Short mmCIF file of C-alpha atoms in Angstrom, two decimals:
data_model
loop_
_atom_site.label_atom_id
_atom_site.label_comp_id
_atom_site.label_asym_id
_atom_site.label_seq_id
_atom_site.Cartn_x
_atom_site.Cartn_y
_atom_site.Cartn_z
CA MET A 1 40.31 -8.69 -0.11
CA ASP A 2 41.85 -6.00 2.07
CA THR A 3 39.77 -2.85 2.57
CA ARG A 4 42.60 -0.67 1.28
CA ASP A 5 42.76 -2.72 -1.91
CA ALA A 6 39.02 -2.26 -2.43
CA PHE A 7 39.25 1.50 -1.95
CA ALA A 8 42.24 1.61 -4.29
CA GLN A 9 40.16 -0.15 -6.95
CA LEU A 10 37.36 2.39 -6.59
CA GLY A 11 39.90 5.22 -6.68
CA ARG A 12 41.24 3.97 -10.01
CA LEU A 13 37.86 4.09 -11.72
CA SER A 14 37.73 6.73 -14.43
CA PHE A 15 34.59 8.85 -14.52
CA ASP A 16 35.06 9.17 -18.28
CA ASP A 17 34.65 5.42 -18.73
CA THR A 18 32.38 4.49 -15.80
CA SER A 19 28.64 5.03 -15.54
CA MET A 20 26.84 5.56 -12.24
CA HIS A 21 25.38 2.04 -12.53
CA GLU A 22 28.82 0.52 -13.09
CA LEU A 23 30.20 2.38 -10.09
CA LEU A 24 27.42 1.20 -7.79
CA GLN A 25 27.75 -2.37 -9.05
CA ARG A 26 31.46 -2.29 -8.28
CA VAL A 27 30.63 -1.02 -4.80
CA ALA A 28 28.25 -3.94 -4.21
CA ASP A 29 30.76 -6.47 -5.53
CA LEU A 30 33.59 -5.14 -3.38
CA SER A 31 31.36 -4.99 -0.29
CA LYS A 32 30.67 -8.70 -0.63
CA GLN A 33 34.39 -9.42 -0.90
CA VAL A 34 35.59 -7.06 1.83
CA ILE A 35 33.09 -6.97 4.70
CA PRO A 36 33.04 -9.98 7.04
CA GLY A 37 29.80 -11.99 7.15
CA VAL A 38 28.34 -10.80 3.83
CA ALA A 39 26.64 -13.42 1.65
CA GLU A 40 25.09 -10.91 -0.78
CA ALA A 41 25.08 -7.12 -1.03
CA SER A 42 23.10 -4.37 -2.73
CA VAL A 43 22.84 -0.60 -3.00
CA SER A 44 19.43 1.03 -2.45
CA LEU A 45 18.63 4.49 -3.77
CA ILE A 46 15.58 6.53 -2.87
CA ALA A 47 14.99 9.45 -5.25
CA ASP A 48 11.78 11.48 -5.15
CA ASP A 49 10.41 8.95 -2.63
CA LYS A 50 10.85 6.12 -5.14
CA PRO A 51 13.15 3.29 -3.96
CA SER A 52 15.21 1.18 -6.35
CA THR A 53 18.16 -1.20 -6.34
CA PRO A 54 20.55 -0.23 -9.13
CA ALA A 55 23.22 -2.72 -8.05
CA PHE A 56 23.19 -6.12 -6.35
CA THR A 57 25.40 -9.20 -6.18
CA GLY A 58 22.77 -11.96 -6.21
CA GLN A 59 19.09 -12.86 -6.27
CA LEU A 60 18.83 -12.95 -2.47
CA ALA A 61 19.75 -9.25 -2.22
CA ILE A 62 17.35 -8.03 -4.90
CA ASP A 63 14.51 -10.21 -3.57
CA LEU A 64 14.85 -8.83 -0.03
CA ASP A 65 15.25 -5.24 -1.22
CA GLU A 66 12.11 -5.47 -3.34
CA SER A 67 10.18 -7.12 -0.53
CA GLN A 68 10.88 -4.05 1.60
CA TYR A 69 9.83 -1.70 -1.20
CA ALA A 70 6.58 -3.65 -1.62
CA HIS A 71 5.80 -3.44 2.10
CA GLY A 72 6.83 0.22 2.25
CA TYR A 73 9.23 -0.28 5.14
CA GLY A 74 12.30 -2.24 6.19
CA PRO A 75 15.85 -1.81 7.46
CA CYS A 76 17.38 -0.68 4.16
CA MET A 77 14.75 2.03 3.67
CA GLU A 78 15.06 3.22 7.27
CA ALA A 79 18.85 3.32 7.02
CA ALA A 80 18.70 5.36 3.81
CA VAL A 81 16.09 7.86 5.01
CA GLY A 82 17.01 8.03 8.70
CA GLN A 83 20.77 7.92 8.11
CA GLU A 84 21.25 5.37 10.90
CA ILE A 85 22.52 1.80 10.72
CA ARG A 86 19.79 -0.83 10.87
CA GLU A 87 20.70 -4.40 11.78
CA ILE A 88 18.78 -7.64 12.02
CA THR A 89 20.75 -10.03 14.20
CA ASP A 90 18.29 -12.93 13.93
CA ALA A 91 15.30 -12.65 11.61
CA ARG A 92 13.53 -15.45 13.50
CA GLU A 93 13.37 -13.25 16.60
CA GLU A 94 13.12 -9.77 15.02
CA THR A 95 9.82 -7.93 15.78
CA ARG A 96 10.33 -4.47 14.21
CA TRP A 97 9.28 -5.48 10.69
CA PRO A 98 6.74 -8.29 11.17
CA GLU A 99 5.73 -8.64 7.50
CA TYR A 100 9.27 -8.49 6.16
CA THR A 101 11.28 -10.75 8.46
CA PRO A 102 9.39 -13.96 7.54
CA VAL A 103 10.49 -13.33 3.96
CA CYS A 104 14.10 -13.14 5.17
CA VAL A 105 13.79 -16.50 6.91
CA GLU A 106 12.11 -18.03 3.87
CA ARG A 107 14.86 -16.75 1.54
CA GLY A 108 17.59 -17.97 3.87
CA SER A 109 18.91 -14.69 5.29
CA LEU A 110 18.87 -14.66 9.07
CA SER A 111 20.81 -11.42 9.50
CA SER A 112 21.40 -8.15 7.68
CA LEU A 113 23.19 -4.85 8.08
CA SER A 114 22.05 -1.70 6.28
CA VAL A 115 24.52 1.19 6.36
CA PRO A 116 23.41 4.70 5.32
CA VAL A 117 25.26 6.39 2.47
CA PRO A 118 24.91 10.21 2.71
CA VAL A 119 24.70 11.33 -0.91
CA ARG A 120 22.55 14.44 -1.54
CA GLU A 121 19.51 16.16 -0.06
CA ASN A 122 17.05 14.72 -2.59
CA ILE A 123 18.67 11.27 -2.84
CA GLN A 124 19.02 8.81 0.02
CA ALA A 125 21.08 5.64 -0.23
CA ALA A 126 22.05 2.60 1.80
CA LEU A 127 24.55 -0.20 1.47
CA ASN A 128 22.70 -3.41 2.28
CA LEU A 129 24.58 -6.47 3.52
CA TYR A 130 22.80 -9.80 3.87
CA GLY A 131 24.11 -12.75 5.90
CA ARG A 132 23.00 -16.37 5.83
CA GLU A 133 23.61 -17.10 9.50
CA ALA A 134 22.25 -15.32 12.56
CA HIS A 135 24.63 -12.81 14.18
CA ALA A 136 26.73 -12.75 11.00
CA PHE A 137 28.01 -9.22 11.54
CA ASP A 138 30.48 -8.34 14.27
CA ALA A 139 32.12 -5.07 15.32
CA THR A 140 34.59 -5.33 12.44
CA SER A 141 31.71 -5.67 9.97
CA HIS A 142 30.10 -2.53 11.41
CA ALA A 143 33.32 -0.52 11.30
CA THR A 144 34.21 -1.67 7.79
CA GLY A 145 30.67 -1.05 6.59
CA ARG A 146 30.70 2.53 7.87
CA GLU A 147 34.13 3.17 6.37
CA PHE A 148 33.06 1.69 3.08
CA ALA A 149 29.81 3.67 3.00
CA ALA A 150 31.66 6.94 3.69
CA TYR A 151 33.97 6.29 0.76
CA VAL A 152 31.06 5.27 -1.43
CA ALA A 153 29.26 8.52 -0.60
CA VAL A 154 32.24 10.55 -1.83
CA ALA A 155 32.55 8.44 -4.97
CA VAL A 156 28.84 8.74 -5.79
CA ARG A 157 28.80 12.50 -5.15
CA ASN A 158 31.84 12.94 -7.40
CA MET A 159 30.25 10.82 -10.08
CA HIS A 160 27.05 12.85 -9.86
CA LEU A 161 29.03 16.09 -10.08
CA PHE A 162 30.91 14.76 -13.10
CA GLU A 163 27.72 13.67 -14.87
CA THR A 164 26.02 16.98 -14.09
CA THR A 165 29.02 18.92 -15.39
CA ARG A 166 29.17 16.78 -18.52
CA GLU A 167 25.46 17.36 -19.15
CA TRP A 168 25.94 21.10 -18.65
CA ALA A 169 28.88 21.09 -21.11
CA THR A 170 26.82 19.16 -23.67
CA ASN A 171 23.95 21.62 -23.35
CA LEU A 172 26.34 24.56 -23.62
CA ASP A 173 27.90 23.08 -26.75
CA ALA A 174 24.44 22.62 -28.29
CA ALA A 175 23.52 26.20 -27.37
CA MET A 176 26.70 27.53 -28.98
CA ARG A 177 25.99 25.58 -32.17
CA SER A 178 22.44 26.94 -32.23
CA ARG A 179 23.72 30.47 -31.77
CA ALA A 180 26.22 30.01 -34.59
CA VAL A 181 23.61 28.87 -37.12
CA ILE A 182 21.23 31.65 -36.06
CA GLU A 183 23.98 34.22 -36.59
CA GLN A 184 24.64 32.73 -40.04
CA ALA A 185 20.95 32.98 -40.91
CA LYS A 186 20.82 36.59 -39.69
CA GLY A 187 23.79 37.41 -41.88
CA ILE A 188 22.07 35.90 -44.90
CA LEU A 189 18.89 37.91 -44.28
CA MET A 190 20.84 41.10 -43.66
CA SER A 191 22.51 40.64 -47.05
CA GLN A 192 19.35 39.65 -48.91
CA ARG A 193 16.93 42.12 -47.32
CA ARG A 194 19.47 44.86 -46.66
CA CYS A 195 18.28 45.13 -43.06
CA ASP A 196 20.04 45.33 -39.71
CA ALA A 197 20.64 42.49 -37.22
CA ALA A 198 17.54 43.24 -35.13
CA GLU A 199 15.28 43.18 -38.17
CA ALA A 200 16.87 39.96 -39.40
CA PHE A 201 16.24 38.29 -36.04
CA SER A 202 12.62 39.51 -36.09
CA LEU A 203 12.15 37.90 -39.49
CA LEU A 204 13.45 34.59 -38.16
CA ALA A 205 11.24 34.82 -35.06
CA GLU A 206 8.15 35.59 -37.15
CA ALA A 207 8.88 32.63 -39.44
CA SER A 208 9.29 30.42 -36.38
CA GLN A 209 5.90 31.50 -34.99
CA ARG A 210 4.10 31.07 -38.31
CA SER A 211 5.43 27.58 -38.89
CA ASN A 212 5.41 26.51 -35.21
CA ARG A 213 9.01 25.37 -35.55
CA LYS A 214 12.04 26.11 -33.38
CA LEU A 215 13.94 29.23 -34.33
CA ARG A 216 17.14 27.20 -34.67
CA ASP A 217 15.45 24.85 -37.15
CA ILE A 218 14.24 27.82 -39.21
CA ALA A 219 17.77 29.23 -39.23
CA GLN A 220 19.26 25.85 -40.18
CA SER A 221 16.82 25.49 -43.08
CA LEU A 222 17.69 28.97 -44.31
CA VAL A 223 21.43 28.29 -44.19
CA GLU A 224 21.03 24.95 -45.94
CA GLY A 225 18.74 26.55 -48.50
CA VAL A 226 21.32 29.17 -49.40
CA SER A 227 23.97 26.48 -49.64
CA GLY A 228 21.68 24.69 -52.09
CA GLY A 229 20.97 27.83 -54.08
CA SER A 230 17.73 29.14 -52.54
CA ALA A 231 16.52 30.75 -49.31
CA SER A 232 13.18 31.72 -47.80
CA THR A 233 11.69 32.62 -44.42
CA SER A 234 8.10 32.16 -45.55
#
């Protein structure tokens, strides 16, 4: 697949219909199809110092990612945290990660390329590309990997912004509904007790404290009680 076609596919994803996991999985799938030398691919995320692999194309990728997490070091973790490309050209000769590279050889991956994905301050990410043969990644692989990772970073940041905005809108909607039912309950008390708005709110707050229930729940019960023919704040 041409790189432009892959980016076009990512650009057509709708944030309304696509979860963060689905986006990252599509990234991994396209990386395997687009970047020369890739046998399997994955995306590593490190949030609050906890690494995870939310997306991968095959068992080889998840096995090698988790081996690095278990050892506490490895090229994908260094790429994510240090924001520099880490490459293993031949795992049989690599000396930087002595406990990890034998696992690579055993699993049948003699080379790998981990490309940093700059996402946010408290989240680090890397696009991990695993090759079967030694020296699987050439200059084109490096260039395409960096280009792909840069696009992925924008896509992930946009997705995060969208999800954060959607969560904020949901919370705002819930707050507005709570305010509406509290205002209804205040109106009921003002009519029943012939008091002002401040006194009505105090009655609701006192009932909330006595019963150890949320003020909104007290207000909702009062409104529903009046609708059913009775009301009480005791």
